[in-house]
Short mmCIF file of C-alpha atoms (C1' of nucleotides) in Angstrom, two decimals:
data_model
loop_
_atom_site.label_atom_id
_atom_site.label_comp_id
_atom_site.label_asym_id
_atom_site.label_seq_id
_atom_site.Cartn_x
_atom_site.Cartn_y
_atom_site.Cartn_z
CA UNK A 1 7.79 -5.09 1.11
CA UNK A 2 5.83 -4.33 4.29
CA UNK A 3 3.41 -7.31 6.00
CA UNK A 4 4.52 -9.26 8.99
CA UNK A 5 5.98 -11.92 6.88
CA UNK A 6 8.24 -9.82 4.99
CA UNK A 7 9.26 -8.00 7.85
CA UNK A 8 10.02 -10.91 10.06
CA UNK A 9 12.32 -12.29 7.26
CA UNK A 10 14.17 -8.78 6.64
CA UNK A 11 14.14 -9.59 10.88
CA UNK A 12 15.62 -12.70 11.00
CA UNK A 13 18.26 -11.89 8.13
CA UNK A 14 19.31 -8.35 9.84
CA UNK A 15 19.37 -9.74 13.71
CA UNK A 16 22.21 -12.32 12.33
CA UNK A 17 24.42 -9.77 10.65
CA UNK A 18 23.86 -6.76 13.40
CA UNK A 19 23.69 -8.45 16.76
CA UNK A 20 26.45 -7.60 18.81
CA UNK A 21 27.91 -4.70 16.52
CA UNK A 22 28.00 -1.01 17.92
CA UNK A 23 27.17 1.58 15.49
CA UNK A 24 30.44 4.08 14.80
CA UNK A 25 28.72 6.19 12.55
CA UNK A 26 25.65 7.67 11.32
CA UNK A 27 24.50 10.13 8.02
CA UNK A 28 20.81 10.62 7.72
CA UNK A 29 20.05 12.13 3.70
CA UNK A 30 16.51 12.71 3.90
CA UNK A 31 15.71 14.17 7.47
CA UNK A 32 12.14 13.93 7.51
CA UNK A 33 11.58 9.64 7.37
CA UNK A 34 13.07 10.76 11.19
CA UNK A 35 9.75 11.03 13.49
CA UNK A 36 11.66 12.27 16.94
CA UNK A 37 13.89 14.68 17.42
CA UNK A 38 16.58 14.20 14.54
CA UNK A 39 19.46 15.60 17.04
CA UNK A 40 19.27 13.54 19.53
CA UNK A 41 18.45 10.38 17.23
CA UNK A 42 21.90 11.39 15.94
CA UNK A 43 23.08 11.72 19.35
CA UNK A 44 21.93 8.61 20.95
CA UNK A 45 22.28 6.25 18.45
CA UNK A 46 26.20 6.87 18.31
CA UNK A 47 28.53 4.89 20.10
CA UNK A 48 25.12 2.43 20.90
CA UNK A 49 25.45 -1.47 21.01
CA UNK A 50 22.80 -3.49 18.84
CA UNK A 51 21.97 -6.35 21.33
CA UNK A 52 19.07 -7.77 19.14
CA UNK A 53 16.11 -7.04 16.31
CA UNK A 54 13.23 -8.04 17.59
CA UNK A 55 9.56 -6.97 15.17
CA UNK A 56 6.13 -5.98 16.86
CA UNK A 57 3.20 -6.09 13.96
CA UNK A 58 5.06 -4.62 10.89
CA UNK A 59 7.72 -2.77 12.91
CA UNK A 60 11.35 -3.45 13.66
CA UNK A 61 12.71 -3.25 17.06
CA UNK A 62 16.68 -2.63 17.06
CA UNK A 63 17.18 -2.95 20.58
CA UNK A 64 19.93 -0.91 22.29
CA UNK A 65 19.32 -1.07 25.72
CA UNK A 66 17.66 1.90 27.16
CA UNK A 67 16.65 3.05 24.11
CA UNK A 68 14.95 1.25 20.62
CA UNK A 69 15.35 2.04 17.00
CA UNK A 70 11.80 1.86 15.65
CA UNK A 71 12.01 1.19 11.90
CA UNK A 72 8.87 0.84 9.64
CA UNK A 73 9.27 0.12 5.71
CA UNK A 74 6.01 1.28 4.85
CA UNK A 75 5.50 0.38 1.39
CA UNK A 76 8.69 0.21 0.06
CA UNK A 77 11.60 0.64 2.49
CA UNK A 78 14.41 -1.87 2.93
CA UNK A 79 17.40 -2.43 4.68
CA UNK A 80 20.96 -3.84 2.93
CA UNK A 81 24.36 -4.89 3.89
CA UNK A 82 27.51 -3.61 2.41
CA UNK A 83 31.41 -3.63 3.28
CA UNK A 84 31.84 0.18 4.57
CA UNK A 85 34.69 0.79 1.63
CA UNK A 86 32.20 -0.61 -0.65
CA UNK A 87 28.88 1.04 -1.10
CA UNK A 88 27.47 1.68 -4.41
CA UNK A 89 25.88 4.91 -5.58
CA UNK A 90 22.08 4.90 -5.10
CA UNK A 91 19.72 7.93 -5.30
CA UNK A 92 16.99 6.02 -3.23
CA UNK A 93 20.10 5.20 -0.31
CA UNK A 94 18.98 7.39 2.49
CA UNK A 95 20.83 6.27 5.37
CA UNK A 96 23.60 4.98 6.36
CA UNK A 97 24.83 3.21 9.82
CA UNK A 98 28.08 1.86 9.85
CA UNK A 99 29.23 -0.75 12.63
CA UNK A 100 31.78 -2.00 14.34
CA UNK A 101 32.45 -4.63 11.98
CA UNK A 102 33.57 -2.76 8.92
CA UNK A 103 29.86 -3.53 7.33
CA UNK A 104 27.59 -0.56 6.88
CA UNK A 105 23.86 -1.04 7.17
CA UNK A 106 21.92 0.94 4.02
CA UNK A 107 18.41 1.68 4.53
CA UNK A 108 16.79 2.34 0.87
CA UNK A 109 13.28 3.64 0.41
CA UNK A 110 12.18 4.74 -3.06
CA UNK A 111 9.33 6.30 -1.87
CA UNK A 112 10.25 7.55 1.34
CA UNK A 113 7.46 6.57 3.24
CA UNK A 114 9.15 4.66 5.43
CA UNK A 115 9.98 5.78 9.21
CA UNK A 116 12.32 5.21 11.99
CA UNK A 117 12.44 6.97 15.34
CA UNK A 118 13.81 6.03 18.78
CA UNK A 119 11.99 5.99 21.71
CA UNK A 120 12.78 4.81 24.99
CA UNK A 121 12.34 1.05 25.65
CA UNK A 122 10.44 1.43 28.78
CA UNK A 123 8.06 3.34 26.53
CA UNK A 124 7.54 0.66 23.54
CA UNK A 125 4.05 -0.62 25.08
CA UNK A 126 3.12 2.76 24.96
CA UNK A 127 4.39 3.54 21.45
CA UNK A 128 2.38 0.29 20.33
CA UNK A 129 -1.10 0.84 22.38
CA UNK A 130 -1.21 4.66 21.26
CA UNK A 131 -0.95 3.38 17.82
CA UNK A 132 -3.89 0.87 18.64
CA UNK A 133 -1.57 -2.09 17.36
CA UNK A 134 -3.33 -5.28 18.08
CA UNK A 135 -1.92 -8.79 19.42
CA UNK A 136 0.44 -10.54 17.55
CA UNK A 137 -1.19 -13.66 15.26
CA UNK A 138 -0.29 -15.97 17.37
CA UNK A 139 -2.10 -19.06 19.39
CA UNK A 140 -1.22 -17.62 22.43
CA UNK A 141 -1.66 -13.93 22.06
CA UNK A 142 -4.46 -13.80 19.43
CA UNK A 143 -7.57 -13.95 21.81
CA UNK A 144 -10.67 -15.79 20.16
CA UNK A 145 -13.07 -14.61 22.46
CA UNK A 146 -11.87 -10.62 22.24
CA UNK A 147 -11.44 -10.97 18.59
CA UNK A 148 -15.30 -12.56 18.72
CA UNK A 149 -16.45 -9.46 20.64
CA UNK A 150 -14.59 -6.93 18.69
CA UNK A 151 -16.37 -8.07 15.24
CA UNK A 152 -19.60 -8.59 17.23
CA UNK A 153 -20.00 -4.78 18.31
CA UNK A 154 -19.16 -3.50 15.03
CA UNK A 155 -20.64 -2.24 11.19
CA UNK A 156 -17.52 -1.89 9.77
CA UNK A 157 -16.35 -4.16 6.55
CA UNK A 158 -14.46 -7.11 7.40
CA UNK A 159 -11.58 -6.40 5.66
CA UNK A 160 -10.61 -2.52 6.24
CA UNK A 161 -11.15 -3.74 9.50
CA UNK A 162 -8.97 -6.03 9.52
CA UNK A 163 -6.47 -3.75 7.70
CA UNK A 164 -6.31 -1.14 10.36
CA UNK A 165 -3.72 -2.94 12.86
CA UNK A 166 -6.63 -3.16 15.89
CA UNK A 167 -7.72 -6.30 16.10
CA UNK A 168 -4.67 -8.58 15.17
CA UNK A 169 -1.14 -7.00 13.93
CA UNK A 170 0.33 -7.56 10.87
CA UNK A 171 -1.79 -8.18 8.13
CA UNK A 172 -1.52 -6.03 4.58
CA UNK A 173 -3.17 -5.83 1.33
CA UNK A 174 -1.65 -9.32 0.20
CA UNK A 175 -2.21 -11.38 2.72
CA UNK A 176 -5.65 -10.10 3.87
CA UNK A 177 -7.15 -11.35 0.29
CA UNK A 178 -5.93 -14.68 1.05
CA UNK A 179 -6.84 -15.28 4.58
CA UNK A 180 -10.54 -14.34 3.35
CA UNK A 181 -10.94 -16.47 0.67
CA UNK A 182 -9.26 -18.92 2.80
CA UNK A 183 -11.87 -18.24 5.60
CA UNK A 184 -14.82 -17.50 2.36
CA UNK A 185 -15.60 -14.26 4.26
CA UNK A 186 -16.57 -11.59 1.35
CA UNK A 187 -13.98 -8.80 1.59
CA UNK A 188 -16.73 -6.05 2.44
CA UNK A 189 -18.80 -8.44 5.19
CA UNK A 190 -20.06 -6.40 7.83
CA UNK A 191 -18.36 -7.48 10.92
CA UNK A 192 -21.34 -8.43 13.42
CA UNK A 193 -22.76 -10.25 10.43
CA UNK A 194 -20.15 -12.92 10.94
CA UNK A 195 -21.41 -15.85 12.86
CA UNK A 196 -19.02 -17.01 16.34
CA UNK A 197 -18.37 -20.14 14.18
CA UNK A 198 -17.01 -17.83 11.17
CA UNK A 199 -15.28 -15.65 13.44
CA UNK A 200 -13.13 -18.54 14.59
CA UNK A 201 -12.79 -19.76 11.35
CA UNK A 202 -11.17 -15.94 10.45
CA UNK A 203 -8.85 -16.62 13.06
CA UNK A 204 -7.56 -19.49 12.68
CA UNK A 205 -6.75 -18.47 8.65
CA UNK A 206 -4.78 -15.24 10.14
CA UNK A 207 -2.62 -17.46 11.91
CA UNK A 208 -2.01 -19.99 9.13
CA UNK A 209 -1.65 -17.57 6.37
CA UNK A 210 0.84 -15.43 8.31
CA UNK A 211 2.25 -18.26 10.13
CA UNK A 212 2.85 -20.08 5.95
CA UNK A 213 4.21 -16.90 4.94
CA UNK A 214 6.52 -16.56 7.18
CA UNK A 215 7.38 -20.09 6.84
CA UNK A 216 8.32 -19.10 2.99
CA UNK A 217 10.13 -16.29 3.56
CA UNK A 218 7.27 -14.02 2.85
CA UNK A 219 6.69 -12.69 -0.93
CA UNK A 220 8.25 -10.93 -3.31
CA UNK A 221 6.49 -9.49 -5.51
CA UNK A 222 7.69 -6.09 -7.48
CA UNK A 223 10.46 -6.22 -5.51
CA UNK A 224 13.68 -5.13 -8.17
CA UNK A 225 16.24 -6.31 -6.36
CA UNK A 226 16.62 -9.26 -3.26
CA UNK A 227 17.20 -6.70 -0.15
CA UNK A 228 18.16 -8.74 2.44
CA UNK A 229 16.33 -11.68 3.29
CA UNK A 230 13.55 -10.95 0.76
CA UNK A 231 14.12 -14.14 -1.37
CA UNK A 232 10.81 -15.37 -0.37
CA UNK A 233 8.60 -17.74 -2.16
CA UNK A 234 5.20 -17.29 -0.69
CA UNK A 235 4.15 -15.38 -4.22
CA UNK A 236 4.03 -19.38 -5.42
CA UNK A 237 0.94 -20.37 -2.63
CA UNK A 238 -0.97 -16.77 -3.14
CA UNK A 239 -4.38 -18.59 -4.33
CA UNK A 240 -6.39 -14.52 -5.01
CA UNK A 241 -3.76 -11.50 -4.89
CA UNK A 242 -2.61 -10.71 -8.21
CA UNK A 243 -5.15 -13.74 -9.35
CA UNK A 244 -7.99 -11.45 -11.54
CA UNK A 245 -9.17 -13.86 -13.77
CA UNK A 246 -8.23 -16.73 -12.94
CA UNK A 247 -9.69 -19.27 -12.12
CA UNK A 248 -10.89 -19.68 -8.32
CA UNK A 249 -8.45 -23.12 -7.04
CA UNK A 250 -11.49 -24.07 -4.95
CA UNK A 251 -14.56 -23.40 -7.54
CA UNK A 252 -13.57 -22.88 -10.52
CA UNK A 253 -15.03 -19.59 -10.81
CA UNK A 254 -12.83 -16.64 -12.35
CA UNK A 255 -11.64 -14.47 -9.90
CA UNK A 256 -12.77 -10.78 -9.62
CA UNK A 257 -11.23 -8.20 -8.47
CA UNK A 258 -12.68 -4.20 -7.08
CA UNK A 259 -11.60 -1.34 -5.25
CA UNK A 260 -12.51 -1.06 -1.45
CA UNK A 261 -11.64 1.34 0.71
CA UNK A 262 -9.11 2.77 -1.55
CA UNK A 263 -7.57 -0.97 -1.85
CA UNK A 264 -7.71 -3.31 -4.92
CA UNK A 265 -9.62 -6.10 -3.51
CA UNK A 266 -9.30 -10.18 -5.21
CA UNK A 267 -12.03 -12.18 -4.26
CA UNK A 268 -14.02 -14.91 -5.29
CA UNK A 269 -17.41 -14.13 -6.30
CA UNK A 270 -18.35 -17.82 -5.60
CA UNK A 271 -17.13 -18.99 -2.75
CA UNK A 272 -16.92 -15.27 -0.69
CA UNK A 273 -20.54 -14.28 -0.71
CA UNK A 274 -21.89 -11.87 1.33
CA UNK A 275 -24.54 -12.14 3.57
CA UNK A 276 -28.10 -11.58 2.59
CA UNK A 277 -29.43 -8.50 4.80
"C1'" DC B 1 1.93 11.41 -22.64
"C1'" DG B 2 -2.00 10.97 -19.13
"C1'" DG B 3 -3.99 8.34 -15.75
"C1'" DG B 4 -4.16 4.69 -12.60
"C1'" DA B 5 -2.09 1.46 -9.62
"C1'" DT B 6 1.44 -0.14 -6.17
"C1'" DG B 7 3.12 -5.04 -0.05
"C1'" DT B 8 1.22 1.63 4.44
"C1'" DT B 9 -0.37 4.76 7.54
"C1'" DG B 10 -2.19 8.92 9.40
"C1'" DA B 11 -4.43 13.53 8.90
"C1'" DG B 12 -8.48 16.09 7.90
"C1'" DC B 13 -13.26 16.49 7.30
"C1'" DA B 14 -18.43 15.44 6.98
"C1'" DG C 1 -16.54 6.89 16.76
"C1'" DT C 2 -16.71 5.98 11.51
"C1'" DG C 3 -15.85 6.24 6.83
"C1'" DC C 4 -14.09 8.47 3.07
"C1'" DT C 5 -10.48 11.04 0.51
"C1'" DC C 6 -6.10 12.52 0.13
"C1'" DA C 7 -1.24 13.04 0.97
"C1'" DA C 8 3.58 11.61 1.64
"C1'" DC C 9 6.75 9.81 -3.05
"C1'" DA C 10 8.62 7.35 -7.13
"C1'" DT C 11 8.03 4.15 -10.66
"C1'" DC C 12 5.66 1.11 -13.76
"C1'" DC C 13 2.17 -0.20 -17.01
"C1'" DC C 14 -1.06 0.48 -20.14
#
DNA sequence: CGGGATGTTGAGCA
DNA sequence: GTGCTCAACATCCC
């Protein structure tokens, strides 16, 4: 349940219930979703005080002073609530982090691509610019004039591009579809195609998308169960993912769908044409 | 049953 | 650097 929107909601939902708690306890099941050293993430996470969650891009921040608890749900990770005395059995359960108020906080992951590590908080901006993670998509820290140069310097398709983190955090497979067929950019636009006037255009429909999203609680789509805070709506408002066929709520025109870049890719063939060479 | 697809990312290779 | 394929893993849907 992994773009910005659906991790700011698990966020939100999470800072309310853990804020303040210490953690008394900790059993890891499946070592390896553990990126540092598994000892000492034992070790120093112990005894440690939750002051806040705070998210960067699609990660979680659980901030413990010196040191953060990086979490990242990948594609299908999630993190739950339950009374300590009163956790069900789960073979996808694959963590477990009980706290000082008798709750203990499940982290679930049926494919186990999800990650957590801690790293020192003095070291986040390097954990974040080593990864290449771009600005937030924000007004304020989503630059029109970088993002303008970026695209203009570049041959690669619009939307891996856009995929890859670099030039604005946060966006996934969902939400990329709709900002471009909000912005009619064609999925697999070069980059320095794009006019300055288009570029902005791309910009602004980041921030509204993911700003709408968030706004809705972000979507759920083959989500089984609600994990916490993933009764979102936004599913209701997509106008392309999941859309193949139908028709386009602009044109008319059915809506197609391909693969790019290893991705299944809606579109409209109408509105979202690409550029004549 | 076989094959393909799934809200992600990072490694390996041409 | 770039772009592609695959891999991590489990489940669902033809």
């Amino acid at each position: 349940m992994p773009e910005l929107p659906e991790v700011e909601t698990v966020r939100r939902g999470l800072d309310g219930l853990v804020s303040g708690q210490k953690i008394t306890a900790l059993r890891i099941d499946y070592n390896r979703m553990i990126k540092s050293d598994l000892t000492t993430f034992k070790n120093n996470l112990i005894n440690q005080t939750i002051h806040e969650v705070n998210r960067r891009g699609k990660y979680l921040l659980f901030e413990l002073g010196e040191q953060t608890l990086i979490s990242h749900l990948r594609m299908e990770g999630k993190w739950l609530s339950y009374l300590s005395t009163d956790i069900p059995d789960n073979k996808h359960f694959h963590g477990f982090f009980d706290l000082s108020n008798g709750q203990t906080l499940v982290y679930q992951d049926v494919r186990k691509f999800g990650t957590m590590e801690l790293v020192r908080t003095d070291k986040l901006a390097d954990f974040f610019a080593d990864k290449r993670i771009g600005p937030e998509p924000t007004e304020t820290d989503f630059n029109l004039r970088t993002f303008q140069h970026q695209l203009s310097g570049s041959q690669k398709k619009i939307k891996p591009y856009l995929l890859d983190q670099s030039l604005v955090a946060g966006l996934g497979n969902i939400y990329v579809d709709e900002v471009l067929w909000l912005a009619k950019i064609h999925p697999s636009e070069i980059a320095r195609h794009l006019s300055a006037k288009k570029v902005a255009e791309l910009r602004g429909a980041v921030i509204h998308i993911l700003e709408k999203a968030v706004k809705y609680g972000g979507s759920t789509i083959r989500s089984y169960k609600n994990a916490l805070g993933l009764d979102g709506t936004m599913q209701d408002y997509l106008q392309v993912y999941g859309k193949t066929g139908q028709p386009c709520a602009r044109c008319g025109t059915p809506i197609e769908k391909y693969k790019l870049a290893g991705r299944g890719t809606h579109f409209c063939p109408k509105c979202q044409k690409l550029k004549k060479v």
